[in-house]
CSV table of C-alpha atoms in Angstrom, one decimal:
chain,number,residue,atom,x,y,z
N,1170,MET,CA,-16.2,10.1,1.2
N,1171,GLN,CA,-16.1,9.3,4.9
N,1172,TYR,CA,-12.4,10.4,5.2
N,1173,CYS,CA,-13.1,13.7,3.3
N,1174,PHE,CA,-16.0,14.4,5.7
N,1175,ARG,CA,-13.8,13.7,8.7
N,1176,ILE,CA,-11.4,16.5,7.6
N,1177,GLY,CA,-14.1,18.9,6.6
N,1178,LEU,CA,-14.0,18.5,2.8
N,1179,TYR,CA,-17.7,17.8,2.4
N,1180,ARG,CA,-18.1,18.8,-1.2
N,1181,GLN,CA,-15.1,16.9,-2.3
N,1182,GLY,CA,-16.3,13.9,-0.3
N,1183,LEU,CA,-19.6,14.0,-2.2
N,1184,MET,CA,-18.0,14.5,-5.6
N,1185,HIS,CA,-15.0,12.2,-5.1
N,1186,ASP,CA,-14.4,9.9,-8.1
N,1187,LEU,CA,-17.9,10.4,-9.6
N,1188,SER,CA,-16.3,10.0,-13.0
N,1189,LYS,CA,-16.0,6.2,-12.2
N,1190,TYR,CA,-19.7,6.0,-13.0
N,1191,MET,CA,-19.3,7.4,-16.6
N,1192,PRO,CA,-19.4,4.7,-19.3
N,1193,SER,CA,-15.8,5.3,-20.3
N,1194,GLU,CA,-14.6,4.2,-16.8
N,1195,PHE,CA,-17.4,2.1,-15.5
N,1196,LEU,CA,-17.6,-0.3,-18.4
N,1197,GLN,CA,-13.8,-0.8,-18.5
N,1198,GLY,CA,-13.9,-1.4,-14.7
N,1199,CYS,CA,-16.4,-4.2,-15.2
N,1200,MET,CA,-14.5,-5.7,-18.2
N,1201,TYR,CA,-11.2,-5.7,-16.4
N,1202,TYR,CA,-12.3,-6.3,-12.8
N,1203,GLN,CA,-9.4,-7.9,-10.9
N,1204,ASP,CA,-11.2,-9.6,-7.9
N,1205,GLY,CA,-10.7,-6.5,-5.8
N,1206,LYS,CA,-7.0,-7.3,-5.5
N,1207,ARG,CA,-5.7,-4.6,-7.8
N,1208,SER,CA,-7.0,-1.8,-10.1
N,1209,PRO,CA,-8.9,-2.8,-13.2
N,1210,ASN,CA,-6.8,-0.1,-15.0
N,1211,ASN,CA,-3.8,-2.5,-14.7
N,1212,GLY,CA,-5.8,-5.2,-16.5
N,1213,GLU,CA,-6.7,-2.8,-19.3
N,1214,ARG,CA,-3.0,-1.7,-19.5
N,1215,GLU,CA,-2.0,-5.4,-19.9
N,1216,ASP,CA,-4.5,-5.9,-22.6
N,1217,LYS,CA,-4.1,-2.6,-24.6
N,1218,GLY,CA,-0.8,-1.2,-23.5
N,1219,TYR,CA,-2.6,1.8,-21.8
N,1220,SER,CA,-5.7,2.4,-19.8
N,1221,PHE,CA,-8.2,4.7,-21.4
N,1222,ALA,CA,-10.3,4.6,-18.2
N,1223,TRP,CA,-7.3,5.9,-16.2
N,1224,LEU,CA,-6.6,8.6,-18.7
N,1225,HIS,CA,-10.2,9.7,-18.5
N,1226,HIS,CA,-10.2,9.4,-14.7
N,1227,LYS,CA,-7.1,11.3,-13.8
N,1228,GLY,CA,-8.1,14.1,-16.2
N,1229,ARG,CA,-11.3,14.8,-14.3
N,1230,ASN,CA,-10.3,14.3,-10.7
N,1231,ARG,CA,-8.0,16.9,-9.1
N,1232,HIS,CA,-6.9,14.7,-6.2
N,1233,HIS,CA,-4.7,12.7,-8.6
N,1234,PHE,CA,-1.3,14.2,-8.9
N,1235,GLU,CA,-1.3,13.2,-12.6
N,1236,PHE,CA,-4.0,15.9,-13.1
N,1237,TRP,CA,-1.4,18.5,-12.2
N,1238,LEU,CA,1.0,18.0,-15.1
N,1239,ASP,CA,1.6,20.6,-17.8
N,1240,TYR,CA,4.1,21.4,-20.5
N,1241,THR,CA,6.7,24.0,-19.6
N,1242,LEU,CA,7.2,27.0,-21.9
N,1243,GLN,CA,10.9,26.9,-21.1
N,1244,PRO,CA,12.2,23.4,-21.6
N,1245,SER,CA,15.8,22.7,-20.9
N,1246,LYS,CA,18.1,19.8,-21.7
N,1247,ASP,CA,18.0,18.6,-18.1
N,1248,THR,CA,14.3,18.5,-17.5
N,1249,TYR,CA,11.2,16.9,-19.1
N,1250,PRO,CA,8.9,19.1,-21.1
N,1251,LEU,CA,6.1,17.8,-18.9
N,1252,GLN,CA,6.4,19.4,-15.5
N,1253,PRO,CA,4.5,18.8,-12.2
N,1254,ILE,CA,2.5,21.7,-10.8
N,1255,ARG,CA,2.2,22.2,-7.0
N,1256,MET,CA,-1.2,20.9,-5.9
N,1257,PRO,CA,-3.5,23.0,-3.8
N,1258,ARG,CA,-3.7,21.7,-0.2
N,1259,LYS,CA,-7.4,20.6,-0.4
N,1260,TYR,CA,-6.5,18.2,-3.2
N,1261,VAL,CA,-3.4,16.9,-1.5
N,1262,ALA,CA,-5.6,16.2,1.6
N,1263,GLU,CA,-8.2,14.4,-0.6
N,1264,MET,CA,-5.4,12.4,-2.3
N,1265,LEU,CA,-4.1,11.5,1.2
N,1266,MET,CA,-7.6,10.3,2.3
N,1267,ASP,CA,-7.9,8.4,-1.0
N,1268,ARG,CA,-4.6,6.6,-0.4
N,1269,ILE,CA,-5.7,5.5,3.0
N,1270,SER,CA,-9.0,4.2,1.7
N,1271,ALA,CA,-7.3,2.4,-1.2
N,1272,SER,CA,-4.8,0.8,1.1
N,1273,LYS,CA,-7.7,-0.5,3.3
N,1274,ASN,CA,-9.6,-1.7,0.3
N,1275,TYR,CA,-6.7,-3.6,-1.3
N,1276,ASN,CA,-5.1,-4.9,1.9
N,1277,LYS,CA,-8.4,-5.7,3.7
N,1278,GLU,CA,-7.9,-7.4,7.1
N,1279,ALA,CA,-4.1,-7.2,6.7
N,1280,TYR,CA,-4.1,-3.3,6.5
N,1281,THR,CA,-1.9,-1.4,9.0
N,1282,GLN,CA,-1.3,2.3,9.3
N,1283,HIS,CA,2.1,1.7,7.8
N,1284,ASP,CA,0.7,0.6,4.4
N,1285,PRO,CA,0.0,4.0,2.8
N,1286,LEU,CA,3.5,5.2,3.5
N,1287,LYS,CA,5.1,2.0,2.2
N,1288,TYR,CA,3.0,2.2,-1.0
N,1289,PHE,CA,4.1,5.9,-1.5
N,1290,GLU,CA,7.8,5.2,-0.9
N,1291,HIS,CA,7.7,2.1,-3.2
N,1292,GLY,CA,6.5,4.2,-6.2
N,1293,ARG,CA,8.0,7.6,-5.3
N,1294,SER,CA,11.0,7.2,-7.7
N,1295,HIS,CA,8.7,7.2,-10.7
N,1296,TYR,CA,6.1,9.7,-9.6
N,1297,LEU,CA,6.1,13.0,-11.6
N,1298,LEU,CA,5.1,14.9,-8.5
N,1299,HIS,CA,5.9,18.5,-7.6
N,1300,PRO,CA,8.6,18.5,-4.9
N,1301,GLN,CA,6.6,20.6,-2.4
N,1302,THR,CA,3.5,18.4,-2.9
N,1303,SER,CA,5.7,15.3,-2.4
N,1304,ARG,CA,7.1,16.7,0.8
N,1305,GLU,CA,3.7,17.5,2.1
N,1306,LEU,CA,2.2,14.1,1.2
N,1307,HIS,CA,5.2,12.2,2.6
N,1308,GLY,CA,5.1,14.2,5.8
N,1309,MET,CA,1.5,13.4,6.4
N,1310,LEU,CA,1.9,9.8,5.6
N,1311,ARG,CA,4.7,9.7,8.2
N,1312,ILE,CA,2.3,11.2,10.7
N,1313,LEU,CA,-0.1,8.3,10.0
N,1314,ASP,CA,2.7,5.8,10.1
N,1315,GLN,CA,4.2,7.0,13.4
N,1316,ARG,CA,1.2,8.5,15.3
N,1317,GLY,CA,-1.9,6.9,13.8
N,1318,GLU,CA,-5.1,7.9,12.0
N,1319,GLU,CA,-6.7,10.1,14.6
N,1320,GLU,CA,-3.6,12.2,15.0
N,1321,LEU,CA,-3.3,12.5,11.2
N,1322,ILE,CA,-7.0,13.5,10.9
N,1323,ARG,CA,-6.5,16.2,13.6
N,1324,PHE,CA,-3.4,17.5,11.8
N,1325,VAL,CA,-5.0,17.7,8.4
N,1326,LYS,CA,-8.2,19.3,9.6
N,1327,HIS,CA,-6.9,21.8,12.1
N,1328,TYR,CA,-3.5,22.6,10.8
N,1329,TYR,CA,-2.8,21.6,7.1
N,1330,LEU,CA,-6.1,22.7,5.6
N,1331,LYS,CA,-6.0,26.0,7.6
N,1332,GLY,CA,-2.9,26.9,5.5
N,1333,LYS,CA,-0.5,26.9,8.4
N,1334,GLU,CA,3.2,26.6,7.5
N,1335,ILE,CA,4.6,23.1,7.8
């Protein structure tokens, strides 16, 4: 919420991840709690082979790139029938703020401004993310990595969310 507020996304900050308090997510989060070291969804996946809580969550929260997947009406032999859709900038910005917060939560005192970029680059090969969305997110994570949080916040608030060309 604090990061969304800092970039001017007040409504999104207030509404961010409220589905986590619905029984289908909250109860699973309690049951599969991982001592704050990793997501409870991974514990549920290990137990069931999938995470119902995650399926519920990503289907209701537009800042997750997995929300932005749809079937193509023109499948080809070289592509998956499920295709990523380009995310609107306000959700990319919220996703960026969420990744910073998650990195701080999981890494605690060991957190550095390099962690969110490392995490993105580690998983990038298996993300089904629209190429333009991926470029935008990667570019902003590089700003954080190279120039720091304050410079990133300024860029997102005064440049990226204003729709200026990158």
